[in-house]
Amino acid sequence: MDIEILNALLKPKSVAVIGASATPGKIGHTVLLNLQESKYKGGIYPINPKSDEILGFKCYKSVLNVKEQIDAAIIVVPAKFVLQIVDECGKKGIKGLLVITSGFAEVGKDDLEKEVVAKSRSYGMRVLGPNIVGVLSNSDDFNGSFAPFLPYKGTASLVSQSGALLIGIDAQTYTRGIGFDKLISIGNMSDVNFADTIEWLDQDEKTSCISLYVEGLNDGRCVIDKGRKATKPIIALKAGSSAHGAVAAASHTGSLAGSSKIYKSAFAQAGIIQAEDLDNLFDRTLVLSLQPPMKGDNVLIITNGGGVGVLGTDSAEKFGVPLKYTPPELQEKLKKYMPSFGSAKNPVDLTGMAGNDWYHDTVKIAFNHEWVDGLVVLYCETAMTNPLEIAKSIKKSVDDTGIKNKPIIASFVGGERSDKAMRWLVKNGIPAYAGPDVALNAISALKEYAKIREDSKDIPTTYDDANREKAMDVINYARNEERIALTEIEAKHVFAAYGLPVTRAKIAKSEEEAVSFANEIGFPIVMKIVSPDILHKSDAGGVIVDVNSIEDVRKFFNEIMENAKVYKADANIHGVVIQEMAPWGTEVILGSVNDPTFGPTMMFGLGGIFVEVLKDVTFRVAPFSKRQAAEMIGEINAAPILIGIRGEKPKDREALSDTICRYANMIYDLRDEINESDANPVLVYEEGDGLKVADARILLTKK
Ligand code: COA
């Protein structure tokens, strides 16, 4: 990242508005007015061949007529003039272009967009957009956009792929009282993209948390890389998770339908927290911008009402931070501040009698206690208490402890007085929410953040025994025959080159060879047709299992060859594979896709109906660590089957995670060769007995 150029683009010291207009209501007028009204201190240079002055600013016919240095140009002329403007900006030595103008790739004019970027780059300029609302920055008093005003002041910064949504969010920062420093509209991402803005915001001293509204990434791996390296929390709302939404978003990205599961995993691998919806994006942004990660598991709830306490308890479980009983010694201390009918167990119920002092003292004791990793303070308005005073007591007790590396969150249930108290809390660094469920979701985000940060430091596991050359021999053989579908036996050879435990197999071209191989491998065996033209072998009568005698080998060899000819007369038949018959085990599937956004991506699930009907699968962008592979096994709904239920012995998860990890290495290493693949079924045996890949499929990339 060229920090100087991005600084010039995102916090410029001077700007030209090219297409500035004297006509109110035009975007070129609004942008200039916004710069004026936001009290931008840098140089402002309106450019319009028809005017001498607009809004009191001297107007120039071209940027080339401006003597002073200009950092960035905000372009608001119609698309057909943009290339010429880029030239002038380049000659002027401008560093960055904010192209508000629409009418580029989003309407199919990809070539024009590429030309704009290429020309800009030839002058060393970077382009934000086109098709953007602009950039807003509170700390720079810079509203370089046509959004009506700078956002409510705060320390989060947002990057949005949707311009309209950014304007909506801008307005909502006030109604929600959630503060932002920068709002960056990223538009078509022709040049500056999410990865650039993540890296830049991570070093921006005014930003404490990075929020993203994402429809589709064009730089998936780069985002994973920058996300991993970021030192600040990143939270993303990914639109397009429904089948219909994915189609709507595809106009931006051409992403795979159903890729939301891949995004979910990729974000986690990048150390990026996800938001469920817009409310959740705001709520989680607030907590991540104000509070530190929660390092342990122990959440303590303090409340003055049993009802909100129960709601909080339910939500804690729902969001993955189930409550545990307070240690007895802490209970004893807390009991001093409640009547006999209160409870110190967790939730700590101070009862409706709780006033400022009880809140102050219990929060202080609990927050100070080493068992407590995160504190959620709930409060219901009562006639005897003043919400603002309760808020101040909470804040004072936190300040009294001096603790800064542990999170605290509040939820006040009440009316206007509670709303005011919560605004006060937020202004004073304590996130506060109207619903106890929202507060518990917020603390779960801090827990998630701590975990995800830790996980994203994982280094992918590598294997010295992988034999790429051997795999490439098989692939090149198929390519020489102009095939992209490998036969099962070829696919198994590729798998075996990367250390996957495939069933032993040999291709017999004659009845005699079939008998000799069967003797060599040992009975029982499986016999299958081998033909690149017959992918669905069973449909072609090309699979016989549990063959136990030499007579049967002879008989079935001829039968399979006959069936194949009947099924497809002109099929290219390589022979019949004689394969070790693996004992039956728990069926799982390992597979891969070359995702358009993230590249080689691994899938794992339980086989059979679990994958076909229930789609109970999970993904990871390859490569990854063995620990992540083990996590994949635990992620599917059917995980208990592998862990061992109802007296069944646990399956060999150690061997399975090793195989998943090897597979991920293979698809990453051969990312230019393998487009799709699967090992299905893979038969997993009891702990210590390993597993076997019984069937294999590889489709190569078209070259
Ligand atoms: N240099 C400087 N100014 C120029 C120029 C040039 N080479 N060519 C034209 N202009 C001036 C025009 O004379 C006009 O000024 P005027 O009002 O004084 O006549 C001004 O630039 C704007 O041009 P105009 O033709 O009036 O266009 P417009 O204002 O109707 O629309 C855009 C321009 C960029 C706003 C429009 O093309 C567009 O893209 N709109 C969508 C933007 C958007 O929504 N983006 C975000 C999506 S989330």
Coordinates of N, CA and C and ligand atoms in Angstrom, one line a residue, residues 18-23 26-27 47-51 61 76-79 81 84-85 100-102 131-133 146 163-164, ligand 1:
I18 N -14.3 18.5 -9.7 CA -14.4 18.7 -11.2 C -15.8 18.4 -11.7
G19 N -16.4 19.4 -12.1 CA -17.9 19.3 -12.5 C -18.7 20.0 -11.4
A20 N -18.0 20.9 -10.6 CA -18.7 21.7 -9.6 C -19.7 22.5 -10.3
S21 N -20.9 22.6 -9.7 CA -22.0 23.4 -10.5 C -22.6 24.4 -9.6
A22 N -23.0 25.5 -10.3 CA -23.6 26.6 -9.5 C -25.1 26.3 -9.3
T23 N -25.6 25.2 -9.9 CA -27.0 24.9 -9.9 C -27.3 24.1 -8.6
K26 N -27.8 19.9 -8.1 CA -26.9 19.0 -8.8 C -25.8 18.4 -7.9
I27 N -25.4 17.2 -8.2 CA -24.4 16.6 -7.3 C -23.2 17.5 -7.2
I47 N -13.9 23.2 -10.4 CA -13.5 23.2 -11.8 C -14.8 23.1 -12.6
N48 N -15.0 24.2 -13.5 CA -16.1 24.2 -14.4 C -15.8 25.2 -15.5
P49 N -15.8 24.8 -16.7 CA -15.4 25.8 -17.8 C -16.4 26.9 -17.9
K50 N -17.6 26.8 -17.4 CA -18.6 27.8 -17.6 C -18.7 28.9 -16.5
S51 N -18.1 28.6 -15.3 CA -18.3 29.5 -14.2 C -16.9 30.2 -13.7
K61 N -11.2 26.8 -15.1 CA -11.7 26.1 -16.2 C -11.1 24.6 -16.3
V76 N -17.2 14.7 -10.8 CA -18.7 14.7 -10.9 C -19.1 15.1 -12.3
V77 N -18.3 14.8 -13.3 CA -18.8 15.0 -14.6 C -19.3 13.7 -15.2
P78 N -20.2 13.8 -16.2 CA -20.7 12.5 -16.8 C -19.6 11.6 -17.3
A79 N -19.9 10.3 -17.3 CA -18.9 9.3 -17.6 C -18.0 9.5 -18.8
F81 N -16.8 12.1 -20.1 CA -15.8 13.1 -20.0 C -14.6 12.6 -19.0
Q84 N -10.8 12.1 -20.2 CA -10.1 13.4 -20.4 C -9.7 14.1 -19.1
I85 N -10.6 14.0 -18.2 CA -10.3 14.6 -16.8 C -9.2 13.9 -16.2
I100 N -17.1 9.9 -8.4 CA -18.5 9.8 -8.0 C -19.4 9.3 -9.2
T101 N -19.0 9.7 -10.3 CA -19.7 9.4 -11.6 C -20.1 7.9 -11.7
S102 N -21.3 7.7 -12.1 CA -21.8 6.3 -12.4 C -21.7 6.1 -13.9
N131 N -18.6 5.3 -9.3 CA -19.9 5.0 -8.7 C -19.9 5.0 -7.2
I132 N -19.4 6.1 -6.7 CA -19.3 6.3 -5.2 C -20.1 7.5 -4.7
V133 N -20.4 7.5 -3.4 CA -21.0 8.7 -2.8 C -19.9 9.7 -2.4
F146 N -21.7 13.4 -1.5 CA -23.1 14.0 -1.6 C -24.0 13.5 -0.5
G163 N -23.5 2.8 -2.0 CA -23.5 4.2 -1.7 C -24.7 4.7 -1.0
A164 N -25.9 4.2 -1.5 CA -27.2 4.6 -0.9 C -27.2 4.2 0.6
Ligands
COA1 N1 -14.8 19.9 -16.7 C1 -15.4 20.5 -15.7 N2 -16.8 20.6 -15.6 C2 -17.4 20.0 -16.6 C3 -16.8 19.3 -17.7 C4 -15.4 19.3 -17.6 N3 -14.7 18.7 -18.6 N4 -17.7 18.8 -18.5 C5 -18.9 19.2 -17.9 N5 -18.7 19.9 -16.8 C6 -19.7 20.5 -15.9 C7 -21.0 20.7 -16.6 O1 -21.1 21.9 -17.3 C8 -21.9 20.7 -15.3 O2 -21.9 22.0 -14.7 P1 -23.1 23.1 -14.9 O3 -24.2 22.7 -14.0 O4 -22.5 24.4 -14.6 O5 -23.6 23.0 -16.3 C9 -21.3 19.8 -14.4 O6 -20.0 19.5 -14.9 C10 -22.0 18.4 -14.4 O7 -22.3 18.0 -15.7 P2 -23.7 17.6 -16.1 O8 -23.7 17.3 -17.6 O9 -24.7 18.7 -15.7 O10 -24.0 16.3 -15.3 P3 -25.0 16.0 -14.1 O11 -24.6 16.9 -13.0 O12 -26.3 15.9 -14.5 O13 -24.5 14.6 -13.8 C11 -23.0 13.1 -12.6 C12 -23.1 14.3 -13.5 C13 -21.6 12.7 -12.4 C14 -23.6 13.4 -11.2 C15 -23.8 11.9 -13.2 O14 -23.3 11.6 -14.5 C16 -23.8 10.7 -12.4 O15 -22.9 9.8 -12.6 N6 -24.8 10.5 -11.5 C17 -24.8 9.4 -10.6 C18 -23.8 9.6 -9.4 C19 -24.1 8.6 -8.3 O16 -25.2 8.4 -7.9 N7 -23.0 8.0 -7.8 C20 -23.0 7.2 -6.6 C21 -23.7 6.0 -6.7 S1 -23.8 5.1 -5.2

